[in-house]
Short mmCIF file of C-alpha atoms in Angstrom, two decimals:
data_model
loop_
_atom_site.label_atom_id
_atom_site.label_comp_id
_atom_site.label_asym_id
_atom_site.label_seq_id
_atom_site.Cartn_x
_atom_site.Cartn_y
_atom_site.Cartn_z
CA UNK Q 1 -30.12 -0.55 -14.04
CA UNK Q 2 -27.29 0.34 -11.87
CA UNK Q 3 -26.99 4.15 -10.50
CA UNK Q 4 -23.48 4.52 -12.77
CA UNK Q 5 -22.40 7.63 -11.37
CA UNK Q 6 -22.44 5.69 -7.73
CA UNK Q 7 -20.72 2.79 -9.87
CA UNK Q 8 -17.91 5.16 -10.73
CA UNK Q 9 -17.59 6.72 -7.28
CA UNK Q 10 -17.27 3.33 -5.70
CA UNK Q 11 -14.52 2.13 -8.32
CA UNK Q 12 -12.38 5.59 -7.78
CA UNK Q 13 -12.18 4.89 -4.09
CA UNK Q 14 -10.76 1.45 -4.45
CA UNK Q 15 -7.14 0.99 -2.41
CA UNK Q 16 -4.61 -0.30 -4.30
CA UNK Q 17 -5.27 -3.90 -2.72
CA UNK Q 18 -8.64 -3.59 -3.73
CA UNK Q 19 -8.24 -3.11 -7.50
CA UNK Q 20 -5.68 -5.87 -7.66
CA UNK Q 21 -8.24 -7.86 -6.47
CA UNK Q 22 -11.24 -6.79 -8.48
CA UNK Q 23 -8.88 -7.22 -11.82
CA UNK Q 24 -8.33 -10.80 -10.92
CA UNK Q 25 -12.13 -11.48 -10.48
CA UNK Q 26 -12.84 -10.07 -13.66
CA UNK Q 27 -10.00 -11.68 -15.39
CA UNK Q 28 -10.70 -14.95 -13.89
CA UNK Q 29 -14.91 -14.55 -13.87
CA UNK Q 30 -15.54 -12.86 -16.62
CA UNK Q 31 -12.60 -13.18 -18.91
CA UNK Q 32 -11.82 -9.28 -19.08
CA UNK Q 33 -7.97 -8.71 -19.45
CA UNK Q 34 -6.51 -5.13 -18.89
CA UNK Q 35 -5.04 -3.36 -21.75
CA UNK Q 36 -1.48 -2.22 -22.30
CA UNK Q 37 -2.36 1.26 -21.54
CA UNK Q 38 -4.27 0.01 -18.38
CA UNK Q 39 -7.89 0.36 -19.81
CA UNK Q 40 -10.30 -2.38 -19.02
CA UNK Q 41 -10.97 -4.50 -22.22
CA UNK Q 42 -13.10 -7.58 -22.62
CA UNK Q 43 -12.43 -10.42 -23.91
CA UNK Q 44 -15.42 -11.27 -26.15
CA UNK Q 45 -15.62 -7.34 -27.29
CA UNK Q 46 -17.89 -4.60 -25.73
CA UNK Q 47 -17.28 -1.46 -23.81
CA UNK Q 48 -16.04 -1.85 -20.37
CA UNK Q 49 -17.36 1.77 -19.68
CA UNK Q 50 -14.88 1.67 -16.34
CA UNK Q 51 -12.26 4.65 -15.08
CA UNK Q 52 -8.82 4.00 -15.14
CA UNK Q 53 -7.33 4.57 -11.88
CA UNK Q 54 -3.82 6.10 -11.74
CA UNK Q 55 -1.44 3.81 -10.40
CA UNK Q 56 0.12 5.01 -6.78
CA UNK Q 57 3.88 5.67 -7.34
CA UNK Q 58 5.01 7.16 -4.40
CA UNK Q 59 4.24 5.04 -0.64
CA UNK Q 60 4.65 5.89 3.20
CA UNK Q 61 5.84 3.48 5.37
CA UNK Q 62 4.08 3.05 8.48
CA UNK Q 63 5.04 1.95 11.75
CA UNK Q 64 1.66 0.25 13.01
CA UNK Q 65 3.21 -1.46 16.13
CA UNK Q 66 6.77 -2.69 16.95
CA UNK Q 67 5.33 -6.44 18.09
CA UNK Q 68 7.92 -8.04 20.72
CA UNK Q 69 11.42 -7.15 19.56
CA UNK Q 70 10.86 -3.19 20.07
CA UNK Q 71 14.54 -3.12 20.38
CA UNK Q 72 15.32 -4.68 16.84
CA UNK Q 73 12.79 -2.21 15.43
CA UNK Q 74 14.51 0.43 17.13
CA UNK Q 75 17.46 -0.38 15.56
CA UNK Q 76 15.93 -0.67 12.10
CA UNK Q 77 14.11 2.67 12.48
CA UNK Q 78 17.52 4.32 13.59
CA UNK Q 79 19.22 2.70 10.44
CA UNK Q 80 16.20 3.57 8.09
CA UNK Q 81 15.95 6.80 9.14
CA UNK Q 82 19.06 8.55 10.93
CA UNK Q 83 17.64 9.40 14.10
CA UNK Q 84 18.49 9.38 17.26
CA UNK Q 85 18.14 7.22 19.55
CA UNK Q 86 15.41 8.88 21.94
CA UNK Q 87 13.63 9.99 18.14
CA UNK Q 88 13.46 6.93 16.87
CA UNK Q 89 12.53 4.97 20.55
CA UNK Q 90 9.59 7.64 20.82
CA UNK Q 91 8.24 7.17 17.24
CA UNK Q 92 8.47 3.00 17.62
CA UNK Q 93 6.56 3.70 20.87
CA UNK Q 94 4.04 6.29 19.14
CA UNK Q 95 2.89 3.24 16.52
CA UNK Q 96 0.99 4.75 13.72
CA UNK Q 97 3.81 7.14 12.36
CA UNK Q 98 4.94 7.16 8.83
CA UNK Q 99 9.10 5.96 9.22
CA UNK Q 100 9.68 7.62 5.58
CA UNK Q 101 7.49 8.87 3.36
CA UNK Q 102 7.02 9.62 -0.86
CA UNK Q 103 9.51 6.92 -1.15
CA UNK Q 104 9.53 4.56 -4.50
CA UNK Q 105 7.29 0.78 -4.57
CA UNK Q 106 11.01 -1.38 -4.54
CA UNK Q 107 12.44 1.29 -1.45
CA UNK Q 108 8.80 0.72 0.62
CA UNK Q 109 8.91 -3.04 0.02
CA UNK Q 110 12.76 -3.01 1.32
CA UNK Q 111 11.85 -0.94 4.45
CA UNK Q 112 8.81 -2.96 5.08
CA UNK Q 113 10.86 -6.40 4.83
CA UNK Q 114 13.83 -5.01 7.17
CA UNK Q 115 10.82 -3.86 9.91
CA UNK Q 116 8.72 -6.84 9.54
CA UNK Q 117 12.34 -9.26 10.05
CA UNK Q 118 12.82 -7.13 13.12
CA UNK Q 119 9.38 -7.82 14.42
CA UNK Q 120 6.90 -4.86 13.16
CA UNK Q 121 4.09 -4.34 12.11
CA UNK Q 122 3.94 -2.36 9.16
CA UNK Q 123 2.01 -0.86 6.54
CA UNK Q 124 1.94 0.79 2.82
CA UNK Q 125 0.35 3.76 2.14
#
């Protein structure tokens, strides 16, 4: 039998990505559908015996690299952010550094979309 507690552990630290993708394969594998109030429930009946992780509400966005058009990122950063121009030049350059941070899912997707048109590289968190 499976050392549960490890079981558990492993299923806590899942990214967001990571449970998306573990809902689909039991969904598609083993025909378990998620509840309304976001419990695992199976199909055929049973106890899923899995924790319910919390769903992330608040994101950073991260600058990972500014790619070829620096400049156009530049821009974006300065109009995402209202800094400077030597502030935002010096974070594009630092790569790695949250451009806003505790911001909603639909305000995170924007930002990411206007960076990513302008040539970055970015992340959720």
């Amino acid at each position: 039998m499976a050392d549960l507690k490890k079981l558990a552990e492993d299923i806590v630290a899942l990214t967001l990505l990571e449970a998306q993708e573990l809902k689909t394969i039991l969904k598609d594998e083993f025909g378990i559908e998620p509840a309304a109030g976001g419990a695992v429930m199976m199909a055929a009946g049973g106890d899923a015996g899995g924790a319910a992780a919390e769903e992330q509400t608040e994101f950073d966005v991260i600058l990972k690299s500014a790619g070829a058009s620096k400049i156009n990122v530049i821009k974006e950063v300065r109009g995402i952010t209202g800094l400077g121009l030597k502030e935002a030049k010096d974070l594009v350059e630092a790569g790695g550094k949250a451009v806003k941070e505790q911001v909603s899912k639909a305000e995170a997707d924007e930002i990411k979309g206007k960076l990513e048109a302008a040539g970055a590289e970015v992340e959720l968190k």
